[in-house]
């Protein structure tokens, strides 16, 4: 099963501002690819080129560190007869471009989107 583009975007965005990613991009001379990803996300352009560039960045990180930028995300499938919603909240992209960034914990300040600069939104964990 392949990874969808919103999950790939979340993996990339989660590491924005991480100096080790920026340093690796410079070391591997991947600045142009990195900038294309940022520009595409800033403009809202979600297309095949963006996915290819996200895959290139992820492959570079995986080859160098042994770890992927892309991590599995939440899933929820209720048992028959159980409520469709868990009541849990998930930090979600304010512009609906990615799958978000983790479960909301009580009293936690909203993380900031590395692309838009907007706080992530609390939404129900419904799938």
PDB file of C-alpha atoms in Angstrom:
ATOM      1  CA  UNK A   1       0.000   0.000   0.000  1.00  0.00           C
ATOM      2  CA  UNK A   2       1.401   3.389  -1.003  1.00  0.00           C
ATOM      3  CA  UNK A   3       1.619   6.493   1.119  1.00  0.00           C
ATOM      4  CA  UNK A   4      -0.752   9.282   0.140  1.00  0.00           C
ATOM      5  CA  UNK A   5       0.461  12.794  -0.634  1.00  0.00           C
ATOM      6  CA  UNK A   6      -1.077  14.438   2.478  1.00  0.00           C
ATOM      7  CA  UNK A   7       0.876  11.975   4.672  1.00  0.00           C
ATOM      8  CA  UNK A   8       4.086  12.775   2.755  1.00  0.00           C
ATOM      9  CA  UNK A   9       3.433  16.499   3.217  1.00  0.00           C
ATOM     10  CA  UNK A  10       2.948  15.998   6.969  1.00  0.00           C
ATOM     11  CA  UNK A  11       6.258  14.146   7.206  1.00  0.00           C
ATOM     12  CA  UNK A  12       8.074  16.954   5.421  1.00  0.00           C
ATOM     13  CA  UNK A  13       6.372  19.765   7.321  1.00  0.00           C
ATOM     14  CA  UNK A  14       7.023  18.116  10.681  1.00  0.00           C
ATOM     15  CA  UNK A  15      10.749  18.606  10.021  1.00  0.00           C
ATOM     16  CA  UNK A  16      10.664  22.180   8.756  1.00  0.00           C
ATOM     17  CA  UNK A  17      12.853  24.346  10.926  1.00  0.00           C
ATOM     18  CA  UNK A  18      14.993  21.334  11.845  1.00  0.00           C
ATOM     19  CA  UNK A  19      18.559  22.485  11.285  1.00  0.00           C
ATOM     20  CA  UNK A  20      19.741  18.916  10.701  1.00  0.00           C
ATOM     21  CA  UNK A  21      17.410  18.615   7.691  1.00  0.00           C
ATOM     22  CA  UNK A  22      18.554  21.984   6.352  1.00  0.00           C
ATOM     23  CA  UNK A  23      22.198  20.953   6.795  1.00  0.00           C
ATOM     24  CA  UNK A  24      21.638  17.633   5.037  1.00  0.00           C
ATOM     25  CA  UNK A  25      19.860  19.383   2.152  1.00  0.00           C
ATOM     26  CA  UNK A  26      22.867  21.693   1.756  1.00  0.00           C
ATOM     27  CA  UNK A  27      25.378  18.852   2.114  1.00  0.00           C
ATOM     28  CA  UNK A  28      23.626  16.749  -0.533  1.00  0.00           C
ATOM     29  CA  UNK A  29      23.117  19.793  -2.793  1.00  0.00           C
ATOM     30  CA  UNK A  30      19.344  19.358  -2.784  1.00  0.00           C
ATOM     31  CA  UNK A  31      18.453  23.010  -2.151  1.00  0.00           C
ATOM     32  CA  UNK A  32      16.557  23.325  -5.447  1.00  0.00           C
ATOM     33  CA  UNK A  33      14.339  20.319  -4.656  1.00  0.00           C
ATOM     34  CA  UNK A  34      13.749  21.527  -1.090  1.00  0.00           C
ATOM     35  CA  UNK A  35      12.818  25.001  -2.343  1.00  0.00           C
ATOM     36  CA  UNK A  36      10.446  23.574  -4.973  1.00  0.00           C
ATOM     37  CA  UNK A  37       8.642  21.665  -2.207  1.00  0.00           C
ATOM     38  CA  UNK A  38       8.365  24.772  -0.027  1.00  0.00           C
ATOM     39  CA  UNK A  39       7.185  26.903  -2.947  1.00  0.00           C
ATOM     40  CA  UNK A  40       4.590  24.332  -4.004  1.00  0.00           C
ATOM     41  CA  UNK A  41       3.215  24.059  -0.470  1.00  0.00           C
ATOM     42  CA  UNK A  42       3.188  27.825   0.046  1.00  0.00           C
ATOM     43  CA  UNK A  43       1.208  28.306  -3.172  1.00  0.00           C
ATOM     44  CA  UNK A  44      -1.089  25.334  -2.548  1.00  0.00           C
ATOM     45  CA  UNK A  45       0.126  23.459  -5.613  1.00  0.00           C
ATOM     46  CA  UNK A  46      -0.331  19.762  -4.826  1.00  0.00           C
ATOM     47  CA  UNK A  47       0.631  17.796  -7.927  1.00  0.00           C
ATOM     48  CA  UNK A  48       2.807  14.970  -9.263  1.00  0.00           C
ATOM     49  CA  UNK A  49       5.943  17.163  -9.238  1.00  0.00           C
ATOM     50  CA  UNK A  50       5.447  17.924  -5.544  1.00  0.00           C
ATOM     51  CA  UNK A  51       5.020  14.230  -4.763  1.00  0.00           C
ATOM     52  CA  UNK A  52       8.160  13.348  -6.732  1.00  0.00           C
ATOM     53  CA  UNK A  53      10.135  16.047  -4.900  1.00  0.00           C
ATOM     54  CA  UNK A  54       8.824  14.868  -1.516  1.00  0.00           C
ATOM     55  CA  UNK A  55       9.906  11.327  -2.424  1.00  0.00           C
ATOM     56  CA  UNK A  56      13.359  12.604  -3.423  1.00  0.00           C
ATOM     57  CA  UNK A  57      13.819  14.462  -0.125  1.00  0.00           C
ATOM     58  CA  UNK A  58      12.576  11.455   1.840  1.00  0.00           C
ATOM     59  CA  UNK A  59      14.917   9.086  -0.034  1.00  0.00           C
ATOM     60  CA  UNK A  60      17.862  11.382   0.680  1.00  0.00           C
ATOM     61  CA  UNK A  61      17.063  11.387   4.407  1.00  0.00           C
ATOM     62  CA  UNK A  62      16.439   7.628   4.459  1.00  0.00           C
ATOM     63  CA  UNK A  63      19.718   6.883   2.663  1.00  0.00           C
ATOM     64  CA  UNK A  64      21.685   9.119   5.029  1.00  0.00           C
ATOM     65  CA  UNK A  65      20.005   8.347   8.371  1.00  0.00           C
ATOM     66  CA  UNK A  66      18.160   5.073   7.882  1.00  0.00           C
ATOM     67  CA  UNK A  67      14.938   6.817   8.950  1.00  0.00           C
ATOM     68  CA  UNK A  68      12.055   8.068   6.846  1.00  0.00           C
ATOM     69  CA  UNK A  69      10.500  11.518   7.214  1.00  0.00           C
ATOM     70  CA  UNK A  70       7.177   9.783   6.704  1.00  0.00           C
ATOM     71  CA  UNK A  71       5.702   8.092   9.739  1.00  0.00           C
ATOM     72  CA  UNK A  72       2.492   6.199  10.051  1.00  0.00           C
ATOM     73  CA  UNK A  73      -0.449   8.277  11.108  1.00  0.00           C
ATOM     74  CA  UNK A  74      -3.601   7.632  13.018  1.00  0.00           C
ATOM     75  CA  UNK A  75      -6.243   5.187  11.970  1.00  0.00           C
ATOM     76  CA  UNK A  76      -9.576   4.414  13.546  1.00  0.00           C
ATOM     77  CA  UNK A  77     -12.081   1.828  12.493  1.00  0.00           C
ATOM     78  CA  UNK A  78     -14.888   1.331  14.994  1.00  0.00           C
ATOM     79  CA  UNK A  79     -16.150  -2.095  15.876  1.00  0.00           C
ATOM     80  CA  UNK A  80     -19.656  -2.871  14.677  1.00  0.00           C
ATOM     81  CA  UNK A  81     -22.145  -0.961  16.811  1.00  0.00           C
ATOM     82  CA  UNK A  82     -19.485   1.338  18.315  1.00  0.00           C
ATOM     83  CA  UNK A  83     -19.672   5.131  17.912  1.00  0.00           C
ATOM     84  CA  UNK A  84     -18.030   6.510  14.747  1.00  0.00           C
ATOM     85  CA  UNK A  85     -16.083   9.096  16.751  1.00  0.00           C
ATOM     86  CA  UNK A  86     -13.564   8.530  19.536  1.00  0.00           C
ATOM     87  CA  UNK A  87     -13.928  12.015  21.033  1.00  0.00           C
ATOM     88  CA  UNK A  88     -10.180  12.438  20.531  1.00  0.00           C
ATOM     89  CA  UNK A  89      -8.883  15.576  18.805  1.00  0.00           C
ATOM     90  CA  UNK A  90      -6.055  15.697  16.234  1.00  0.00           C
ATOM     91  CA  UNK A  91      -3.824  18.653  15.286  1.00  0.00           C
ATOM     92  CA  UNK A  92      -4.890  19.261  11.694  1.00  0.00           C
ATOM     93  CA  UNK A  93      -3.593  21.378   8.843  1.00  0.00           C
ATOM     94  CA  UNK A  94      -5.405  24.743   8.802  1.00  0.00           C
ATOM     95  CA  UNK A  95      -5.427  24.634   4.987  1.00  0.00           C
ATOM     96  CA  UNK A  96      -6.358  20.935   4.614  1.00  0.00           C
ATOM     97  CA  UNK A  97      -3.108  20.101   2.775  1.00  0.00           C
ATOM     98  CA  UNK A  98      -1.737  17.400   5.068  1.00  0.00           C
ATOM     99  CA  UNK A  99      -2.906  14.849   7.605  1.00  0.00           C
ATOM    100  CA  UNK A 100      -1.782  16.856  10.617  1.00  0.00           C
ATOM    101  CA  UNK A 101       0.568  16.293  13.463  1.00  0.00           C
ATOM    102  CA  UNK A 102      -0.667  14.213  16.358  1.00  0.00           C
ATOM    103  CA  UNK A 103      -3.195  13.943  19.101  1.00  0.00           C
ATOM    104  CA  UNK A 104      -4.210  17.048  21.015  1.00  0.00           C
ATOM    105  CA  UNK A 105      -3.322  16.848  24.691  1.00  0.00           C
ATOM    106  CA  UNK A 106      -5.142  18.900  27.323  1.00  0.00           C
ATOM    107  CA  UNK A 107      -3.583  22.341  27.839  1.00  0.00           C
ATOM    108  CA  UNK A 108      -1.193  21.933  24.918  1.00  0.00           C
ATOM    109  CA  UNK A 109      -0.515  24.983  22.757  1.00  0.00           C
ATOM    110  CA  UNK A 110      -1.293  24.545  19.077  1.00  0.00           C
ATOM    111  CA  UNK A 111       1.744  23.710  16.937  1.00  0.00           C
ATOM    112  CA  UNK A 112       2.464  26.194  14.150  1.00  0.00           C
ATOM    113  CA  UNK A 113       2.377  25.171  10.500  1.00  0.00           C
ATOM    114  CA  UNK A 114       5.879  25.552   9.095  1.00  0.00           C
ATOM    115  CA  UNK A 115       4.538  26.623   5.711  1.00  0.00           C
ATOM    116  CA  UNK A 116       1.666  29.010   6.457  1.00  0.00           C
ATOM    117  CA  UNK A 117       2.739  30.156   9.932  1.00  0.00           C
ATOM    118  CA  UNK A 118      -0.819  29.499  11.134  1.00  0.00           C
ATOM    119  CA  UNK A 119      -1.619  27.457  14.233  1.00  0.00           C
ATOM    120  CA  UNK A 120      -2.811  23.944  13.509  1.00  0.00           C
ATOM    121  CA  UNK A 121      -6.517  23.375  14.167  1.00  0.00           C
ATOM    122  CA  UNK A 122      -8.110  20.877  16.541  1.00  0.00           C
ATOM    123  CA  UNK A 123     -10.356  18.455  14.693  1.00  0.00           C
ATOM    124  CA  UNK A 124     -11.988  15.178  15.699  1.00  0.00           C
ATOM    125  CA  UNK A 125     -10.080  11.985  15.133  1.00  0.00           C
ATOM    126  CA  UNK A 126     -12.703  10.371  12.954  1.00  0.00           C
ATOM    127  CA  UNK A 127     -10.914   7.831  10.817  1.00  0.00           C
TER     128      UNK A 127
END
